[in-house]
Coordinates of C-alpha atoms and ligand atoms in Angstrom, one line a residue:
M1 CA -25.0 7.1 -48.2
D2 CA -25.7 10.8 -47.3
S3 CA -25.4 13.8 -49.7
R4 CA -22.3 14.9 -47.9
E5 CA -20.3 11.6 -48.7
K6 CA -21.9 11.4 -52.6
E7 CA -20.3 14.9 -52.5
L8 CA -16.8 14.0 -51.5
I9 CA -16.8 11.0 -54.0
E10 CA -17.4 13.2 -56.4
K11 CA -15.0 15.7 -55.8
L12 CA -12.4 13.0 -55.3
E13 CA -13.3 11.8 -58.8
L14 CA -13.3 15.5 -60.5
H15 CA -10.1 16.9 -58.6
H16 CA -8.3 13.2 -57.7
G17 CA -7.7 14.6 -54.3
L18 CA -9.4 16.3 -51.2
S19 CA -7.9 17.8 -48.3
E20 CA -6.8 15.8 -45.2
A21 CA -9.9 16.7 -43.1
E22 CA -12.0 15.6 -46.0
Y23 CA -10.4 12.5 -46.7
A24 CA -10.8 11.9 -42.6
E25 CA -14.5 12.3 -43.4
L26 CA -14.8 10.0 -46.2
I27 CA -13.1 7.5 -44.0
R28 CA -15.1 7.5 -40.9
D29 CA -18.5 7.8 -42.5
R30 CA -18.4 5.4 -45.4
D31 CA -20.9 2.4 -46.1
D32 CA -21.6 -0.2 -48.2
D33 CA -23.1 2.1 -50.9
A34 CA -20.3 4.8 -50.8
A35 CA -17.7 1.8 -51.3
R36 CA -19.6 0.4 -54.3
I37 CA -19.7 3.9 -56.1
L38 CA -16.4 4.3 -55.4
A39 CA -15.2 0.7 -56.5
S40 CA -17.1 1.6 -59.8
K41 CA -15.8 4.8 -60.6
A42 CA -12.2 3.3 -59.8
D43 CA -12.8 0.4 -62.4
K44 CA -13.8 3.0 -65.0
V45 CA -10.7 5.3 -64.5
R46 CA -8.7 2.2 -64.5
R47 CA -10.0 1.0 -68.1
E48 CA -9.7 4.5 -69.4
V49 CA -6.0 4.0 -68.6
F50 CA -5.4 0.7 -69.1
G51 CA -8.0 -1.1 -70.2
D52 CA -8.7 -5.0 -68.9
A53 CA -4.7 -5.2 -68.3
V54 CA -3.6 -6.8 -65.1
Y55 CA 0.4 -6.9 -64.9
T56 CA 2.2 -9.7 -63.3
R57 CA 5.5 -9.1 -61.4
G58 CA 7.5 -12.4 -60.1
L59 CA 8.2 -11.6 -56.4
I60 CA 11.6 -13.7 -55.6
E61 CA 11.9 -13.2 -51.6
I62 CA 15.7 -13.5 -51.6
S63 CA 16.2 -13.4 -47.7
S64 CA 14.6 -13.8 -44.4
I65 CA 17.5 -12.2 -42.6
C66 CA 16.7 -8.8 -40.9
K67 CA 18.5 -6.4 -38.8
N68 CA 15.6 -4.4 -38.2
N69 CA 12.8 -5.0 -35.4
C70 CA 9.6 -3.6 -37.0
L71 CA 7.0 -4.5 -34.3
Y72 CA 4.5 -5.9 -36.8
C73 CA 6.8 -8.1 -39.0
G74 CA 7.4 -11.7 -38.4
I75 CA 10.8 -11.8 -40.2
R76 CA 12.0 -9.1 -37.1
R77 CA 15.3 -9.5 -35.3
D78 CA 14.1 -10.7 -32.3
N79 CA 12.0 -13.3 -33.5
A80 CA 14.4 -16.0 -32.3
Q81 CA 11.6 -18.9 -33.9
A82 CA 11.9 -17.4 -37.4
E83 CA 13.6 -19.7 -40.0
R84 CA 16.2 -17.8 -41.7
Y85 CA 17.5 -18.4 -45.2
R86 CA 19.5 -16.6 -47.7
L87 CA 18.9 -17.9 -51.3
T88 CA 22.6 -17.7 -53.5
D89 CA 23.1 -15.8 -56.4
E90 CA 22.7 -18.9 -58.6
E91 CA 19.2 -19.4 -56.7
I92 CA 18.2 -16.2 -57.6
F93 CA 19.2 -16.4 -61.4
S94 CA 17.5 -19.7 -62.1
C95 CA 14.2 -18.6 -60.0
A96 CA 14.2 -15.6 -62.5
D97 CA 15.2 -17.9 -65.5
E98 CA 12.4 -19.8 -64.6
G99 CA 10.0 -16.9 -64.5
Y100 CA 10.9 -15.8 -67.5
E101 CA 10.1 -19.2 -69.3
L102 CA 6.6 -18.6 -67.7
G103 CA 6.3 -15.3 -69.2
F104 CA 7.4 -12.9 -66.6
R105 CA 9.0 -9.8 -67.6
T106 CA 9.5 -7.8 -64.2
F107 CA 11.3 -9.3 -61.2
V108 CA 10.8 -8.2 -57.8
L109 CA 13.6 -8.9 -55.5
Q110 CA 12.5 -8.6 -51.6
G111 CA 14.2 -9.0 -48.6
G112 CA 14.9 -8.5 -45.1
E113 CA 17.4 -6.1 -44.7
D114 CA 20.3 -8.6 -44.2
P115 CA 24.0 -7.3 -44.0
H116 CA 25.2 -9.8 -46.9
F117 CA 23.3 -8.1 -49.5
S118 CA 26.2 -5.0 -49.8
D119 CA 26.4 -2.7 -52.6
D120 CA 28.9 -5.0 -54.5
V121 CA 26.9 -8.5 -54.0
L122 CA 23.6 -6.6 -55.0
T123 CA 24.8 -4.8 -57.9
H124 CA 26.5 -7.9 -59.3
I125 CA 22.9 -9.8 -59.0
V126 CA 21.1 -6.7 -60.8
S127 CA 23.2 -6.7 -63.6
E128 CA 23.4 -10.1 -64.1
L129 CA 19.8 -10.4 -64.3
K130 CA 19.6 -7.2 -66.5
S131 CA 22.3 -9.3 -68.7
R132 CA 20.3 -12.4 -68.8
H133 CA 16.9 -10.7 -69.2
P134 CA 17.7 -7.3 -71.3
D135 CA 13.8 -6.8 -71.8
C136 CA 13.0 -7.4 -68.5
A137 CA 12.3 -4.9 -65.5
V138 CA 13.8 -5.5 -62.2
T139 CA 12.6 -3.9 -59.0
L140 CA 14.2 -4.1 -55.7
S141 CA 12.5 -4.0 -52.4
M142 CA 15.3 -4.3 -49.7
G143 CA 14.7 -1.5 -47.5
E144 CA 16.4 1.8 -46.3
R145 CA 19.8 2.3 -47.9
S146 CA 22.1 5.5 -48.2
R147 CA 22.0 7.5 -51.5
D148 CA 25.0 6.2 -52.9
S149 CA 23.8 2.6 -52.5
Y150 CA 20.5 3.4 -54.4
Q151 CA 22.6 5.5 -57.2
A152 CA 24.8 2.2 -57.6
L153 CA 22.0 -0.1 -57.8
Y154 CA 20.1 2.2 -60.1
D155 CA 23.6 2.3 -62.4
A156 CA 23.6 -1.3 -62.4
G157 CA 20.1 -1.6 -64.3
A158 CA 17.6 -1.8 -61.4
D159 CA 14.5 0.0 -62.5
R160 CA 11.9 0.2 -60.0
Y161 CA 11.8 0.6 -55.9
L162 CA 9.4 -0.5 -53.6
L163 CA 9.9 0.9 -50.3
R164 CA 6.4 1.1 -48.2
H165 CA 6.0 4.4 -46.4
E166 CA 4.0 2.4 -43.8
T167 CA 2.3 5.5 -42.2
A168 CA 2.9 9.0 -43.1
D169 CA 2.0 10.0 -39.4
P170 CA 5.5 10.4 -37.6
E171 CA 3.8 9.8 -34.1
H172 CA 2.1 6.7 -35.5
Y173 CA 5.2 5.5 -36.9
K174 CA 7.1 5.6 -33.9
K175 CA 4.3 3.1 -32.5
L176 CA 5.0 0.6 -35.2
H177 CA 8.8 0.5 -35.2
P178 CA 11.4 0.5 -32.4
A179 CA 13.0 3.8 -31.4
E180 CA 16.5 3.1 -33.7
M181 CA 14.4 3.5 -36.7
S182 CA 13.1 7.1 -37.8
F183 CA 10.2 8.4 -40.0
D184 CA 12.7 11.0 -41.5
N185 CA 15.0 8.5 -42.5
R186 CA 12.1 6.8 -44.6
M187 CA 11.0 9.8 -46.3
R188 CA 14.7 10.5 -47.0
C189 CA 15.0 7.2 -48.9
L190 CA 11.7 7.8 -50.7
R191 CA 13.0 11.3 -51.8
E192 CA 16.2 10.1 -52.8
L193 CA 14.7 7.3 -54.8
K194 CA 12.8 9.3 -56.9
E195 CA 15.5 12.1 -57.5
I196 CA 17.5 9.4 -58.7
G197 CA 15.1 8.2 -61.2
Y198 CA 13.5 5.0 -60.2
Q199 CA 10.1 4.1 -60.4
V200 CA 9.0 4.4 -56.8
G201 CA 6.6 2.3 -54.8
C202 CA 5.2 3.7 -51.6
G203 CA 2.4 2.2 -49.6
F204 CA 1.2 0.9 -45.9
M205 CA -0.9 -1.7 -44.1
V206 CA -4.5 -1.1 -43.6
G207 CA -5.6 -1.5 -40.1
S208 CA -2.1 -1.7 -38.5
P209 CA -2.0 -0.8 -34.9
G210 CA -3.1 2.5 -33.9
Q211 CA -4.2 3.7 -37.5
T212 CA -7.3 6.0 -37.7
P213 CA -9.2 7.7 -40.3
E214 CA -6.6 10.9 -39.6
T215 CA -3.5 8.9 -39.8
L216 CA -5.1 7.3 -43.2
A217 CA -6.0 11.1 -44.3
R218 CA -2.6 12.0 -44.2
D219 CA -1.5 8.6 -45.9
L220 CA -3.9 9.4 -49.0
V221 CA -2.3 13.2 -48.8
F222 CA 1.2 12.1 -48.9
I223 CA 0.5 9.7 -51.9
R224 CA -1.3 12.3 -54.0
E225 CA 1.8 14.8 -53.4
F226 CA 4.4 12.1 -53.7
K227 CA 2.9 11.1 -56.7
P228 CA 4.6 7.5 -56.4
E229 CA 4.7 5.3 -59.9
M230 CA 3.8 2.3 -57.5
C231 CA 1.6 1.9 -54.2
G232 CA 1.2 -1.5 -52.4
I233 CA -1.4 -1.7 -49.5
G234 CA -2.8 -4.7 -47.9
P235 CA -4.2 -5.3 -44.8
F236 CA -2.2 -5.7 -41.6
I237 CA -2.2 -9.4 -40.5
P238 CA -0.9 -10.1 -36.7
H239 CA 2.1 -12.8 -36.4
H240 CA 2.3 -15.4 -33.6
N241 CA 6.0 -14.4 -32.8
T242 CA 5.7 -10.6 -32.9
P243 CA 4.6 -7.6 -30.1
F244 CA 1.4 -7.2 -32.3
R245 CA 0.5 -10.6 -32.2
D246 CA -3.1 -9.8 -30.3
E247 CA -3.9 -6.8 -32.3
K248 CA -6.8 -6.9 -34.6
Q249 CA -6.1 -7.8 -38.4
G250 CA -6.8 -5.4 -41.1
T251 CA -10.6 -5.6 -43.0
L252 CA -11.0 -6.8 -46.3
E253 CA -13.7 -3.9 -46.4
L254 CA -11.5 -1.1 -45.8
T255 CA -8.8 -2.1 -48.1
L256 CA -10.7 -2.4 -51.1
F257 CA -12.4 1.3 -50.2
L258 CA -9.1 2.7 -49.8
L259 CA -7.7 0.7 -53.3
S260 CA -10.5 2.8 -54.8
V261 CA -9.3 5.9 -53.2
I262 CA -6.0 5.5 -54.7
R263 CA -7.2 4.6 -58.0
L264 CA -8.9 7.9 -58.0
E265 CA -6.2 10.1 -56.9
L266 CA -3.8 8.5 -59.0
P267 CA -5.1 7.0 -62.3
G268 CA -1.9 6.0 -63.8
V269 CA -0.8 4.3 -60.6
L270 CA 0.1 0.5 -60.6
L271 CA -1.8 -0.7 -58.0
P272 CA -1.2 -4.2 -56.5
A273 CA -3.9 -6.8 -55.2
T274 CA -1.5 -7.8 -52.5
T275 CA -1.0 -11.7 -50.8
A276 CA -2.2 -10.6 -48.2
L277 CA -5.5 -9.3 -49.5
G278 CA -5.4 -13.0 -50.6
T279 CA -4.9 -14.1 -47.1
I280 CA -7.6 -12.6 -45.5
H281 CA -10.1 -13.7 -48.1
H282 CA -10.3 -16.6 -50.7
E283 CA -11.0 -13.8 -53.2
G284 CA -9.4 -11.5 -52.4
R285 CA -7.4 -10.8 -54.8
E286 CA -10.0 -10.6 -57.6
L287 CA -11.8 -8.2 -55.2
G288 CA -9.0 -6.1 -55.0
I289 CA -8.8 -5.8 -59.2
K290 CA -12.3 -5.2 -59.1
A291 CA -11.7 -2.5 -56.8
G292 CA -9.2 -0.4 -58.7
A293 CA -6.1 -2.7 -58.1
N294 CA -4.1 -3.8 -61.8
V295 CA -0.8 -5.9 -60.5
V296 CA -0.6 -9.3 -59.0
M297 CA 2.7 -10.3 -57.9
P298 CA 2.7 -14.3 -57.9
N299 CA 5.6 -16.0 -55.7
L300 CA 8.6 -17.2 -57.9
S301 CA 11.1 -18.2 -54.8
P302 CA 12.0 -21.7 -54.5
V303 CA 9.5 -23.8 -52.6
S304 CA 11.6 -25.0 -50.2
V305 CA 11.8 -21.4 -48.5
R306 CA 8.1 -20.0 -49.0
K307 CA 7.0 -20.8 -45.5
K308 CA 10.0 -19.3 -44.1
Y309 CA 9.3 -16.0 -45.8
E310 CA 6.9 -15.4 -42.8
L311 CA 5.7 -11.4 -42.4
Y312 CA 2.4 -13.0 -40.9
D313 CA 0.6 -16.0 -40.5
N314 CA -1.5 -17.9 -42.8
K315 CA 0.3 -16.8 -46.0
I316 CA -1.1 -18.2 -48.8
C317 CA 0.9 -19.8 -52.2
T318 CA 3.7 -21.0 -49.8
G319 CA 3.2 -25.0 -51.4
E320 CA 2.5 -24.4 -54.9
E321 CA 5.1 -24.5 -57.8
S322 CA 5.5 -21.2 -59.7
A323 CA 4.2 -22.2 -62.9
Q324 CA 0.9 -23.4 -60.6
C325 CA 0.8 -20.1 -59.0
R326 CA 1.1 -18.3 -62.5
G327 CA -1.7 -20.6 -64.0
C328 CA -3.7 -20.3 -61.1
L329 CA -3.7 -16.4 -60.9
D330 CA -4.5 -16.2 -64.8
A331 CA -7.8 -18.3 -64.5
R332 CA -8.5 -16.0 -61.5
I333 CA -8.0 -12.8 -63.3
T334 CA -9.6 -14.0 -66.5
Q335 CA -12.9 -15.2 -64.1
A336 CA -12.9 -11.7 -62.7
G337 CA -13.2 -10.1 -66.4
Y338 CA -9.8 -9.2 -66.7
R339 CA -6.6 -10.0 -68.6
L340 CA -3.3 -11.0 -67.3
V341 CA -0.7 -9.5 -69.4
V342 CA 2.9 -10.6 -69.8
A343 CA 4.7 -6.8 -70.6
R344 CA 6.9 -5.0 -68.7
G345 CA 4.0 -2.6 -67.6
D346 CA 5.8 0.5 -66.8
S347 CA 3.9 3.5 -65.2
P348 CA 2.1 5.5 -68.2
G349 CA 4.1 8.5 -69.2
F350 CA 7.1 7.1 -67.1
S351 CA 10.1 8.3 -69.5
K352 CA 13.4 8.8 -67.8
R353 CA 14.6 5.6 -68.8
Q354 CA 13.8 3.8 -72.1
T355 CA 11.6 1.0 -71.8
V356 CA 11.0 -1.9 -74.0
E357 CA 7.7 -4.1 -74.5
A358 CA 8.2 -7.5 -74.3
Ligands
LIG1 N1 12.8 -5.1 -45.7 C1 12.5 -4.5 -46.7 C2 11.4 -3.0 -46.4 O1 11.3 -3.0 -45.3 O2 10.5 -2.4 -47.3 C3 11.1 -5.2 -47.5 C4 10.5 -6.8 -47.0 S1 9.3 -5.8 -45.6 C5 8.9 -7.4 -44.7 C6 7.9 -5.7 -46.8 C7 6.4 -5.0 -46.2 O3 5.9 -6.1 -45.6 C8 6.6 -4.1 -45.3 O4 6.8 -3.0 -45.7 C9 5.2 -4.2 -44.6 O5 4.2 -3.4 -45.0 C10 4.6 -5.6 -44.8 N2 4.2 -6.3 -43.6 C11 5.4 -6.8 -42.8 N3 4.6 -7.5 -41.6 C12 3.6 -7.5 -42.2 C13 2.2 -8.0 -41.4 N4 2.3 -8.6 -40.1 N5 1.3 -7.8 -42.1 C14 0.8 -7.4 -43.4 N6 2.2 -7.1 -44.3 C15 3.3 -6.7 -43.5
LIG2 FE1 -0.6 -19.1 -56.1 FE2 -2.9 -19.3 -56.7 S1 -1.7 -17.7 -56.8 S2 -2.0 -20.7 -56.0

């Protein structure tokens, strides 16, 4: 690591941000020493805000049906070989009930953009979940919708919304998506979710085709300005039935580096160590936590559908029962020197809706 790299890291620590050109330089010239120093500073900052707590969210993958055609995604519309499923309302409720017994206090409903989940259908599910488990947070990750739809879901009790921005560079966005999808609409959704009062998560894949230190620098500036409560980043992993089947996978090294940078940018952000990170390395999630992540999202979906929610190849945790997954993660987090907690785990300082600790 040269003195310039050291200076950039110190500036990032002090000011919680760099200029776009400086971020690009930090990424382009990074080495193992820089990564080590960043990770130790990120861990220190996280311990100041959260102690050794790692929050857990129960992920329920409610549908693999999607009307969109993102070039990277295994459940894209044009993948005729994808196995499609949709959970019934009752199946969703019973996943959540089981998760509650296991200690989960946040449920994340994620799915493709499946037209079945109209506002009526989804608001009913959200309000039923909130009435069964009033001490729990409900997070949605159901893609792009209208402002009215986001408002109706918020009014029904949804607390948080995850919508990765995917890239903050409009030209890069066009390489990852078909012409009918637009960068402007993605940004409109994120802005409106915030205005409505959700705790919002953005994020991107590390190593997506066409990504450069310059596009990543734009992501980092965007994240600092948008100030999301959550930020999901994980490696891009090719799926064999997509146009990106022959592209290179994102690396563990760059993902860990960026987790540390994001922790220093936003000390209070909820930052998951993703399943994709656990997929490219057997200790990926533990290494992610050590680099600054503080959330894990075990799979609560019924075992029978887990393999069908195949966004990328070789996804882990598609065979086990949720109880085993929870136990396994608990052991892994403890082993790494942290503590898995059951609290709802809202973003510190988030006050728009009263929160209840479980
Ligand atoms: N439909 C919702 C949406 O668009 O936000 C939620 C589901 S979408 C499949 C969830 C996330 O999976 C995407 O935002 C994307 O970043 C990630 N993803 C999709 N394909 C992937 C791949 N091949 N490798 C890694 N992550 C992928
Ligand atoms: Fe699923 Fe370890 S988290 S088996």
